[in-house]
Amino acid sequence: MGKAIPLAARAKHLFSLNQSEMNQYARDGFLIRPAVFNSAELVTFRSAAERAVAVAYERCHDGHTYILDGHRFVDSDYLTVQFEHQLDSDTIRVIEPVHELDPVLETLVDNPKIVAPMCDLVGQTDLALWTAKLNLKRPQEGSGFGWHQDSPYWLHASSYVDLMPNVLVAFDDANQHNGCLRVIRGSHKKGCLAGKNDGSMLSGFFTDPTLFNEVDQVCLEVPAGSLVFFSQHAIHGSLPNTSDFPRRALIMTYQPANQPALKSGQVRNTPLFFN
Ligand SMILES: O=C(O)CCC(=O)C(=O)O
């Protein structure tokens, strides 16, 4: 009988990115691992997402409401809840940071199927979470996201912005009709780009359209349970959900270990799987 392989080494062996995946990510700025989670796991993730929504509504009762470019946001301590854009909508669009609102989501942060590839992308053995957003995109209602990079949002808050890849966990099938993620292929190579300047409050966070070409966009249609890794410098966005099906997704961003998280300022390390 051969020697037992320690759990951490097995996880790394099973889930790490291979050279071809690393090359693909370096070339395109994104990488898809399809159907990583099975239907039973997806049932638990979707339930967790809906429980997190219920908690977020509760937290909004004593939160601080403000409007940016006509869109409603509520902050409760360091939690931010964004509402859908239609006038008077009470539908939650985004919750950040969401992992603390439900134990299933909290556990997902540490899942080796996510953490092992993230270690490869960050180039470190130990990671911390930077942020975790739940994007809900409800049927016939979920709004789109304009073309943007994430890195300009974070530049002011961290000096590790070049080491902060994202992973989207698709809780539902995602396609053109329900507003799947779109990425401008190769745009991550340009680093942090200038924003728009149209006079609106948030315009600076949307990428100057003269700096990229929309014909380079790739629609990332993926089955539920897939992981989409994408660079913090990749220009990305999505269209509204015009279908009868939800497009819920958790987007988590990691960084080197022992660095504080974006919104809480607390360090949320992942367990040391890979030492
Ligand atoms: O969920 C999407 O479609 C896009 C989300 C996004 O761009 C973001 O949260 O930064």
CSV table of N, CA, C and O in Angstrom, one decimal, residues 111-217:
chain,number,residue,atom,x,y,z
A,111,ASN,N,-13.8,27.1,0.2
A,111,ASN,CA,-13.9,25.9,-0.6
A,111,ASN,C,-12.6,25.7,-1.4
A,111,ASN,O,-12.2,26.5,-2.2
A,112,PRO,N,-11.9,24.5,-1.3
A,112,PRO,CA,-10.7,24.3,-2.0
A,112,PRO,C,-10.8,24.3,-3.5
A,112,PRO,O,-9.9,24.6,-4.2
A,113,LYS,N,-12.0,24.1,-4.1
A,113,LYS,CA,-12.2,24.1,-5.5
A,113,LYS,C,-12.1,25.6,-6.0
A,113,LYS,O,-11.8,25.8,-7.2
A,114,ILE,N,-12.3,26.5,-5.1
A,114,ILE,CA,-12.1,27.9,-5.4
A,114,ILE,C,-10.7,28.4,-4.9
A,114,ILE,O,-10.0,29.1,-5.7
A,115,VAL,N,-10.3,28.0,-3.7
A,115,VAL,CA,-9.1,28.6,-3.1
A,115,VAL,C,-7.9,28.1,-3.9
A,115,VAL,O,-6.9,28.9,-4.1
A,116,ALA,N,-7.8,26.8,-4.3
A,116,ALA,CA,-6.6,26.3,-4.9
A,116,ALA,C,-6.3,27.0,-6.2
A,116,ALA,O,-5.2,27.5,-6.4
A,117,PRO,N,-7.3,27.2,-7.1
A,117,PRO,CA,-7.0,28.0,-8.3
A,117,PRO,C,-6.7,29.4,-8.0
A,117,PRO,O,-5.8,30.0,-8.7
A,118,MET,N,-7.3,30.0,-7.0
A,118,MET,CA,-7.1,31.4,-6.6
A,118,MET,C,-5.6,31.5,-6.2
A,118,MET,O,-5.0,32.5,-6.5
A,119,CYS,N,-5.1,30.5,-5.4
A,119,CYS,CA,-3.7,30.6,-5.0
A,119,CYS,C,-2.8,30.6,-6.2
A,119,CYS,O,-1.8,31.4,-6.2
A,120,ASP,N,-3.1,29.9,-7.2
A,120,ASP,CA,-2.3,29.9,-8.5
A,120,ASP,C,-2.4,31.3,-9.1
A,120,ASP,O,-1.4,31.8,-9.6
A,121,LEU,N,-3.6,31.9,-9.2
A,121,LEU,CA,-3.7,33.2,-9.8
A,121,LEU,C,-3.0,34.3,-9.1
A,121,LEU,O,-2.5,35.2,-9.7
A,122,VAL,N,-3.1,34.2,-7.7
A,122,VAL,CA,-2.5,35.3,-6.9
A,122,VAL,C,-1.0,35.0,-6.8
A,122,VAL,O,-0.2,35.9,-6.6
A,123,GLY,N,-0.6,33.7,-7.0
A,123,GLY,CA,0.8,33.3,-6.9
A,123,GLY,C,1.3,33.3,-5.4
A,123,GLY,O,2.4,33.6,-5.1
A,124,GLN,N,0.4,32.9,-4.5
A,124,GLN,CA,0.7,32.8,-3.1
A,124,GLN,C,0.1,31.5,-2.6
A,124,GLN,O,-0.8,30.9,-3.1
A,125,THR,N,0.7,31.0,-1.4
A,125,THR,CA,0.1,29.8,-0.8
A,125,THR,C,-1.0,30.1,0.1
A,125,THR,O,-1.8,29.2,0.5
A,126,ASP,N,-1.1,31.3,0.6
A,126,ASP,CA,-2.1,31.7,1.6
A,126,ASP,C,-2.8,32.9,1.2
A,126,ASP,O,-2.2,33.9,0.7
A,127,LEU,N,-4.1,32.9,1.3
A,127,LEU,CA,-5.0,34.0,0.8
A,127,LEU,C,-5.9,34.6,1.9
A,127,LEU,O,-6.1,33.9,2.9
A,128,ALA,N,-6.3,35.8,1.7
A,128,ALA,CA,-7.4,36.3,2.5
A,128,ALA,C,-8.5,36.8,1.5
A,128,ALA,O,-8.2,37.0,0.3
A,129,LEU,N,-9.7,36.9,2.0
A,129,LEU,CA,-10.8,37.4,1.2
A,129,LEU,C,-10.7,38.9,1.1
A,129,LEU,O,-10.4,39.6,2.1
A,130,TRP,N,-11.0,39.5,0.0
A,130,TRP,CA,-11.0,41.0,-0.2
A,130,TRP,C,-12.5,41.4,-0.1
A,130,TRP,O,-12.9,42.3,0.7
A,131,THR,N,-13.3,40.8,-0.9
A,131,THR,CA,-14.8,41.1,-0.8
A,131,THR,C,-15.6,40.0,-1.5
A,131,THR,O,-15.1,39.1,-2.2
A,132,ALA,N,-16.9,40.0,-1.2
A,132,ALA,CA,-17.8,39.0,-1.7
A,132,ALA,C,-19.1,39.6,-2.0
A,132,ALA,O,-19.7,40.2,-1.0
A,133,LYS,N,-19.5,39.6,-3.2
A,133,LYS,CA,-20.8,40.3,-3.6
A,133,LYS,C,-21.8,39.2,-4.1
A,133,LYS,O,-21.4,38.3,-4.8
A,134,LEU,N,-23.0,39.4,-3.8
A,134,LEU,CA,-24.1,38.6,-4.3
A,134,LEU,C,-24.9,39.5,-5.3
A,134,LEU,O,-25.4,40.5,-5.0
A,135,ASN,N,-24.8,39.1,-6.6
A,135,ASN,CA,-25.5,39.8,-7.6
A,135,ASN,C,-26.8,39.0,-8.0
A,135,ASN,O,-26.6,37.8,-8.4
A,136,LEU,N,-27.9,39.6,-7.9
A,136,LEU,CA,-29.2,38.8,-7.9
A,136,LEU,C,-29.8,38.7,-9.3
A,136,LEU,O,-30.4,37.6,-9.6
A,137,LYS,N,-29.8,39.7,-10.1
A,137,LYS,CA,-30.4,39.7,-11.4
A,137,LYS,C,-31.7,38.9,-11.5
A,137,LYS,O,-31.8,37.8,-12.1
A,138,ARG,N,-32.8,39.4,-10.9
A,138,ARG,CA,-34.1,38.7,-10.9
A,138,ARG,C,-34.7,38.7,-12.2
A,138,ARG,O,-34.4,39.6,-13.1
A,139,PRO,N,-35.6,37.7,-12.5
A,139,PRO,CA,-36.2,37.6,-13.8
A,139,PRO,C,-36.9,38.9,-14.2
A,139,PRO,O,-37.6,39.5,-13.4
A,140,GLN,N,-36.7,39.3,-15.5
A,140,GLN,CA,-37.4,40.4,-16.1
A,140,GLN,C,-37.1,41.7,-15.4
A,140,GLN,O,-37.8,42.7,-15.6
A,141,GLU,N,-36.2,41.7,-14.4
A,141,GLU,CA,-36.0,42.9,-13.6
A,141,GLU,C,-34.6,43.3,-13.4
A,141,GLU,O,-34.2,44.5,-13.3
A,142,GLY,N,-33.7,42.3,-13.3
A,142,GLY,CA,-32.3,42.5,-12.9
A,142,GLY,C,-31.7,43.4,-14.0
A,142,GLY,O,-31.7,43.2,-15.2
A,143,SER,N,-31.0,44.5,-13.5
A,143,SER,CA,-30.4,45.5,-14.4
A,143,SER,C,-29.0,45.0,-14.8
A,143,SER,O,-28.4,44.1,-14.1
A,144,GLY,N,-28.5,45.6,-15.8
A,144,GLY,CA,-27.2,45.3,-16.3
A,144,GLY,C,-26.1,46.1,-15.6
A,144,GLY,O,-26.4,46.9,-14.7
A,145,PHE,N,-24.9,45.8,-15.9
A,145,PHE,CA,-23.7,46.5,-15.3
A,145,PHE,C,-22.9,47.1,-16.5
A,145,PHE,O,-22.6,46.3,-17.5
A,146,GLY,N,-22.7,48.4,-16.5
A,146,GLY,CA,-21.9,49.0,-17.6
A,146,GLY,C,-20.5,48.5,-17.6
A,146,GLY,O,-20.0,48.0,-16.6
A,147,TRP,N,-19.8,48.7,-18.7
A,147,TRP,CA,-18.4,48.3,-18.9
A,147,TRP,C,-17.5,48.9,-17.8
A,147,TRP,O,-17.5,50.2,-17.7
A,148,HIS,N,-16.8,48.1,-17.1
A,148,HIS,CA,-15.9,48.7,-16.1
A,148,HIS,C,-14.9,47.7,-15.7
A,148,HIS,O,-15.0,46.5,-16.0
A,149,GLN,N,-13.8,48.2,-15.0
A,149,GLN,CA,-12.8,47.3,-14.4
A,149,GLN,C,-13.1,47.4,-12.9
A,149,GLN,O,-13.6,48.5,-12.4
A,150,ASP,N,-12.7,46.4,-12.1
A,150,ASP,CA,-12.9,46.5,-10.7
A,150,ASP,C,-11.7,47.3,-10.0
A,150,ASP,O,-11.9,47.9,-9.0
A,151,SER,N,-10.5,47.2,-10.6
A,151,SER,CA,-9.4,47.7,-10.0
A,151,SER,C,-9.5,49.2,-9.6
A,151,SER,O,-9.0,49.6,-8.5
A,152,PRO,N,-10.1,50.0,-10.5
A,152,PRO,CA,-10.1,51.5,-10.1
A,152,PRO,C,-11.0,51.7,-8.8
A,152,PRO,O,-10.7,52.7,-8.1
A,153,TYR,N,-11.9,50.8,-8.6
A,153,TYR,CA,-12.7,51.0,-7.3
A,153,TYR,C,-11.9,50.7,-6.1
A,153,TYR,O,-12.2,51.2,-5.0
A,154,TRP,N,-10.8,49.9,-6.3
A,154,TRP,CA,-10.1,49.4,-5.1
A,154,TRP,C,-8.7,50.1,-4.9
A,154,TRP,O,-8.1,49.9,-3.9
A,155,LEU,N,-8.3,50.8,-5.9
A,155,LEU,CA,-7.0,51.4,-5.9
A,155,LEU,C,-6.7,52.2,-4.6
A,155,LEU,O,-5.6,52.2,-4.0
A,156,HIS,N,-7.7,53.0,-4.2
A,156,HIS,CA,-7.6,53.9,-3.1
A,156,HIS,C,-7.5,53.1,-1.8
A,156,HIS,O,-7.0,53.6,-0.8
A,157,ALA,N,-7.9,51.8,-1.8
A,157,ALA,CA,-8.1,51.1,-0.5
A,157,ALA,C,-7.0,50.0,-0.3
A,157,ALA,O,-6.9,49.5,0.8
A,158,SER,N,-6.2,49.7,-1.3
A,158,SER,CA,-5.2,48.7,-1.1
A,158,SER,C,-4.0,48.9,-2.0
A,158,SER,O,-4.2,49.4,-3.1
A,159,SER,N,-2.8,48.5,-1.6
A,159,SER,CA,-1.7,48.5,-2.5
A,159,SER,C,-1.5,47.1,-3.1
A,159,SER,O,-0.5,46.9,-3.8
A,160,TYR,N,-2.4,46.2,-3.0
A,160,TYR,CA,-2.3,44.9,-3.5
A,160,TYR,C,-3.3,44.7,-4.7
A,160,TYR,O,-3.7,43.6,-5.1
A,161,VAL,N,-3.6,45.8,-5.4
A,161,VAL,CA,-4.7,45.7,-6.4
A,161,VAL,C,-4.3,44.8,-7.6
A,161,VAL,O,-5.2,44.3,-8.2
A,162,ASP,N,-3.0,44.6,-7.8
A,162,ASP,CA,-2.6,43.7,-8.9
A,162,ASP,C,-2.7,42.3,-8.5
A,162,ASP,O,-2.4,41.4,-9.3
A,163,LEU,N,-3.0,42.0,-7.2
A,163,LEU,CA,-3.1,40.6,-6.8
A,163,LEU,C,-4.5,40.3,-6.2
A,163,LEU,O,-4.6,39.7,-5.2
A,164,MET,N,-5.5,40.7,-7.0
A,164,MET,CA,-6.9,40.5,-6.5
A,164,MET,C,-7.8,40.0,-7.6
A,164,MET,O,-8.7,40.7,-8.1
A,165,PRO,N,-7.6,38.7,-8.0
A,165,PRO,CA,-8.5,38.2,-9.0
A,165,PRO,C,-9.9,37.9,-8.5
A,165,PRO,O,-10.1,37.7,-7.3
A,166,ASN,N,-10.8,37.9,-9.4
A,166,ASN,CA,-12.2,37.6,-9.0
A,166,ASN,C,-12.6,36.2,-9.4
A,166,ASN,O,-12.1,35.6,-10.4
A,167,VAL,N,-13.5,35.6,-8.7
A,167,VAL,CA,-14.2,34.4,-9.2
A,167,VAL,C,-15.7,34.5,-9.0
A,167,VAL,O,-16.2,35.0,-8.0
A,168,LEU,N,-16.4,34.2,-10.1
A,168,LEU,CA,-17.8,34.3,-10.1
A,168,LEU,C,-18.3,32.8,-10.0
A,168,LEU,O,-17.9,31.9,-10.8
A,169,VAL,N,-19.2,32.6,-9.0
A,169,VAL,CA,-19.8,31.3,-8.8
A,169,VAL,C,-21.2,31.4,-9.4
A,169,VAL,O,-22.0,32.2,-8.8
A,170,ALA,N,-21.5,30.7,-10.5
A,170,ALA,CA,-22.8,30.8,-11.1
A,170,ALA,C,-23.8,29.9,-10.3
A,170,ALA,O,-23.7,28.7,-10.3
A,171,PHE,N,-24.8,30.6,-9.7
A,171,PHE,CA,-25.8,29.8,-8.9
A,171,PHE,C,-26.9,29.4,-9.8
A,171,PHE,O,-27.7,28.5,-9.5
A,172,ASP,N,-27.0,30.0,-11.0
A,172,ASP,CA,-28.0,29.6,-12.0
A,172,ASP,C,-27.3,29.5,-13.4
A,172,ASP,O,-26.2,30.1,-13.6
A,173,ASP,N,-27.9,28.8,-14.3
A,173,ASP,CA,-27.4,28.8,-15.7
A,173,ASP,C,-27.4,30.3,-16.1
A,173,ASP,O,-28.3,31.1,-15.8
A,174,ALA,N,-26.3,30.7,-16.8
A,174,ALA,CA,-26.2,32.1,-17.2
A,174,ALA,C,-26.1,32.1,-18.8
A,174,ALA,O,-25.3,31.4,-19.4
A,175,ASN,N,-26.9,32.9,-19.4
A,175,ASN,CA,-26.9,33.0,-20.9
A,175,ASN,C,-27.2,34.5,-21.3
A,175,ASN,O,-27.4,35.3,-20.4
A,176,GLN,N,-27.3,34.7,-22.6
A,176,GLN,CA,-27.5,36.1,-23.1
A,176,GLN,C,-28.8,36.6,-22.6
A,176,GLN,O,-28.9,37.8,-22.4
A,177,HIS,N,-29.8,35.8,-22.4
A,177,HIS,CA,-31.1,36.2,-22.1
A,177,HIS,C,-31.2,36.7,-20.6
A,177,HIS,O,-32.0,37.6,-20.3
A,178,ASN,N,-30.6,36.0,-19.8
A,178,ASN,CA,-30.7,36.4,-18.4
A,178,ASN,C,-29.5,37.3,-17.9
A,178,ASN,O,-29.3,37.5,-16.7
A,179,GLY,N,-28.7,37.7,-18.9
A,179,GLY,CA,-27.7,38.7,-18.5
A,179,GLY,C,-26.4,38.1,-18.0
A,179,GLY,O,-25.8,38.6,-17.0
A,180,CYS,N,-25.8,37.2,-18.8
A,180,CYS,CA,-24.5,36.6,-18.3
A,180,CYS,C,-23.4,37.6,-18.3
A,180,CYS,O,-23.5,38.7,-19.0
A,181,LEU,N,-22.4,37.3,-17.6
A,181,LEU,CA,-21.2,38.2,-17.6
A,181,LEU,C,-20.6,38.3,-19.0
A,181,LEU,O,-20.5,37.3,-19.7
A,182,ARG,N,-20.1,39.4,-19.3
A,182,ARG,CA,-19.4,39.7,-20.6
A,182,ARG,C,-18.0,40.3,-20.3
A,182,ARG,O,-17.9,41.1,-19.4
A,183,VAL,N,-17.0,39.8,-21.0
A,183,VAL,CA,-15.6,40.3,-20.7
A,183,VAL,C,-15.0,40.8,-22.0
A,183,VAL,O,-15.2,40.1,-23.1
A,184,ILE,N,-14.3,41.9,-22.0
A,184,ILE,CA,-13.5,42.3,-23.2
A,184,ILE,C,-12.2,41.5,-23.1
A,184,ILE,O,-11.3,41.7,-22.3
A,185,ARG,N,-12.1,40.6,-24.1
A,185,ARG,CA,-11.0,39.7,-24.1
A,185,ARG,C,-9.6,40.4,-24.2
A,185,ARG,O,-9.5,41.3,-25.0
A,186,GLY,N,-8.7,40.1,-23.3
A,186,GLY,CA,-7.4,40.7,-23.3
A,186,GLY,C,-7.3,42.1,-22.7
A,186,GLY,O,-6.2,42.6,-22.6
A,187,SER,N,-8.4,42.7,-22.3
A,187,SER,CA,-8.4,44.0,-21.8
A,187,SER,C,-7.6,44.2,-20.5
A,187,SER,O,-7.1,45.3,-20.1
A,188,HIS,N,-7.4,43.1,-19.7
A,188,HIS,CA,-6.7,43.1,-18.5
A,188,HIS,C,-5.2,43.5,-18.6
A,188,HIS,O,-4.6,44.0,-17.7
A,189,LYS,N,-4.7,43.4,-19.9
A,189,LYS,CA,-3.3,43.6,-20.1
A,189,LYS,C,-3.0,45.1,-20.0
A,189,LYS,O,-1.8,45.5,-19.9
A,190,LYS,N,-4.0,46.0,-20.1
A,190,LYS,CA,-3.8,47.4,-20.1
A,190,LYS,C,-3.7,48.0,-18.7
A,190,LYS,O,-3.5,49.2,-18.6
A,191,GLY,N,-3.9,47.2,-17.7
A,191,GLY,CA,-3.9,47.7,-16.3
A,191,GLY,C,-5.1,48.6,-16.0
A,191,GLY,O,-6.1,48.5,-16.7
A,192,CYS,N,-4.9,49.5,-15.1
A,192,CYS,CA,-6.0,50.3,-14.6
A,192,CYS,C,-6.2,51.4,-15.7
A,192,CYS,O,-5.3,52.2,-15.9
A,193,LEU,N,-7.4,51.5,-16.2
A,193,LEU,CA,-7.7,52.5,-17.3
A,193,LEU,C,-8.5,53.7,-16.8
A,193,LEU,O,-9.2,53.6,-15.7
A,194,ALA,N,-8.5,54.7,-17.5
A,194,ALA,CA,-9.3,55.9,-17.1
A,194,ALA,C,-10.8,55.7,-17.2
A,194,ALA,O,-11.2,54.9,-18.0
A,195,GLY,N,-11.5,56.4,-16.4
A,195,GLY,CA,-13.0,56.3,-16.4
A,195,GLY,C,-13.6,57.3,-17.4
A,195,GLY,O,-13.0,58.1,-18.0
A,196,LYS,N,-14.9,57.1,-17.5
A,196,LYS,CA,-15.7,58.1,-18.3
A,196,LYS,C,-15.8,59.4,-17.6
A,196,LYS,O,-15.6,59.5,-16.4
A,197,ASN,N,-16.3,60.4,-18.3
A,197,ASN,CA,-16.4,61.7,-17.6
A,197,ASN,C,-17.7,62.4,-18.2
A,197,ASN,O,-17.6,63.3,-18.9
A,198,ASP,N,-18.9,61.8,-17.8
A,198,ASP,CA,-20.1,62.3,-18.4
A,198,ASP,C,-20.9,63.2,-17.3
A,198,ASP,O,-22.1,63.5,-17.5
A,199,GLY,N,-20.2,63.5,-16.2
A,199,GLY,CA,-20.8,64.4,-15.3
A,199,GLY,C,-21.7,63.7,-14.2
A,199,GLY,O,-22.0,64.3,-13.2
A,200,SER,N,-21.9,62.4,-14.4
A,200,SER,CA,-22.7,61.7,-13.4
A,200,SER,C,-21.7,61.3,-12.2
A,200,SER,O,-20.5,61.3,-12.4
A,201,MET,N,-22.3,61.0,-11.1
A,201,MET,CA,-21.5,60.8,-9.9
A,201,MET,C,-20.6,59.6,-10.0
A,201,MET,O,-19.5,59.6,-9.5
A,202,LEU,N,-21.1,58.5,-10.6
A,202,LEU,CA,-20.3,57.3,-10.7
A,202,LEU,C,-19.6,57.1,-12.0
A,202,LEU,O,-19.0,56.0,-12.3
A,203,SER,N,-19.7,58.1,-12.9
A,203,SER,CA,-19.2,57.9,-14.3
A,203,SER,C,-17.7,57.5,-14.3
A,203,SER,O,-17.3,56.7,-15.1
A,204,GLY,N,-16.9,58.0,-13.3
A,204,GLY,CA,-15.5,57.7,-13.3
A,204,GLY,C,-15.2,56.2,-13.1
A,204,GLY,O,-14.1,55.8,-13.4
A,205,PHE,N,-16.2,55.5,-12.6
A,205,PHE,CA,-15.9,54.0,-12.4
A,205,PHE,C,-16.3,53.2,-13.6
A,205,PHE,O,-16.0,52.0,-13.7
A,206,PHE,N,-16.8,53.8,-14.7
A,206,PHE,CA,-17.1,53.1,-15.9
A,206,PHE,C,-16.0,53.5,-16.9
A,206,PHE,O,-15.6,54.6,-17.0
A,207,THR,N,-15.5,52.4,-17.6
A,207,THR,CA,-14.3,52.6,-18.4
A,207,THR,C,-14.6,53.5,-19.6
A,207,THR,O,-15.6,53.4,-20.3
A,208,ASP,N,-13.6,54.4,-19.9
A,208,ASP,CA,-13.7,55.3,-21.0
A,208,ASP,C,-13.9,54.5,-22.3
A,208,ASP,O,-13.0,53.7,-22.6
A,209,PRO,N,-15.0,54.6,-23.0
A,209,PRO,CA,-15.3,53.8,-24.1
A,209,PRO,C,-14.3,53.9,-25.3
A,209,PRO,O,-14.3,53.0,-26.2
A,210,THR,N,-13.5,55.0,-25.3
A,210,THR,CA,-12.5,55.1,-26.4
A,210,THR,C,-11.3,54.2,-26.2
A,210,THR,O,-10.5,54.1,-27.0
A,211,LEU,N,-11.3,53.6,-25.0
A,211,LEU,CA,-10.1,52.8,-24.6
A,211,LEU,C,-10.2,51.3,-24.9
A,211,LEU,O,-9.3,50.5,-24.6
A,212,PHE,N,-11.4,50.9,-25.4
A,212,PHE,CA,-11.5,49.4,-25.8
A,212,PHE,C,-12.6,49.3,-26.9
A,212,PHE,O,-13.2,50.3,-27.2
A,213,ASN,N,-12.7,48.1,-27.4
A,213,ASN,CA,-13.6,47.9,-28.5
A,213,ASN,C,-14.6,46.8,-28.2
A,213,ASN,O,-14.2,45.7,-27.8
A,214,GLU,N,-15.8,47.2,-28.2
A,214,GLU,CA,-16.9,46.2,-27.8
A,214,GLU,C,-16.9,44.9,-28.7
A,214,GLU,O,-17.5,43.9,-28.3
A,215,VAL,N,-16.3,45.0,-29.9
A,215,VAL,CA,-16.3,43.8,-30.7
A,215,VAL,C,-15.5,42.7,-30.0
A,215,VAL,O,-15.6,41.5,-30.4
A,216,ASP,N,-14.6,43.1,-29.1
A,216,ASP,CA,-13.8,42.1,-28.4
A,216,ASP,C,-14.5,41.4,-27.3
A,216,ASP,O,-13.9,40.6,-26.5
A,217,GLN,N,-15.8,41.7,-27.1
A,217,GLN,CA,-16.5,41.1,-25.9
A,217,GLN,C,-16.8,39.6,-26.1
A,217,GLN,O,-17.0,39.2,-27.2
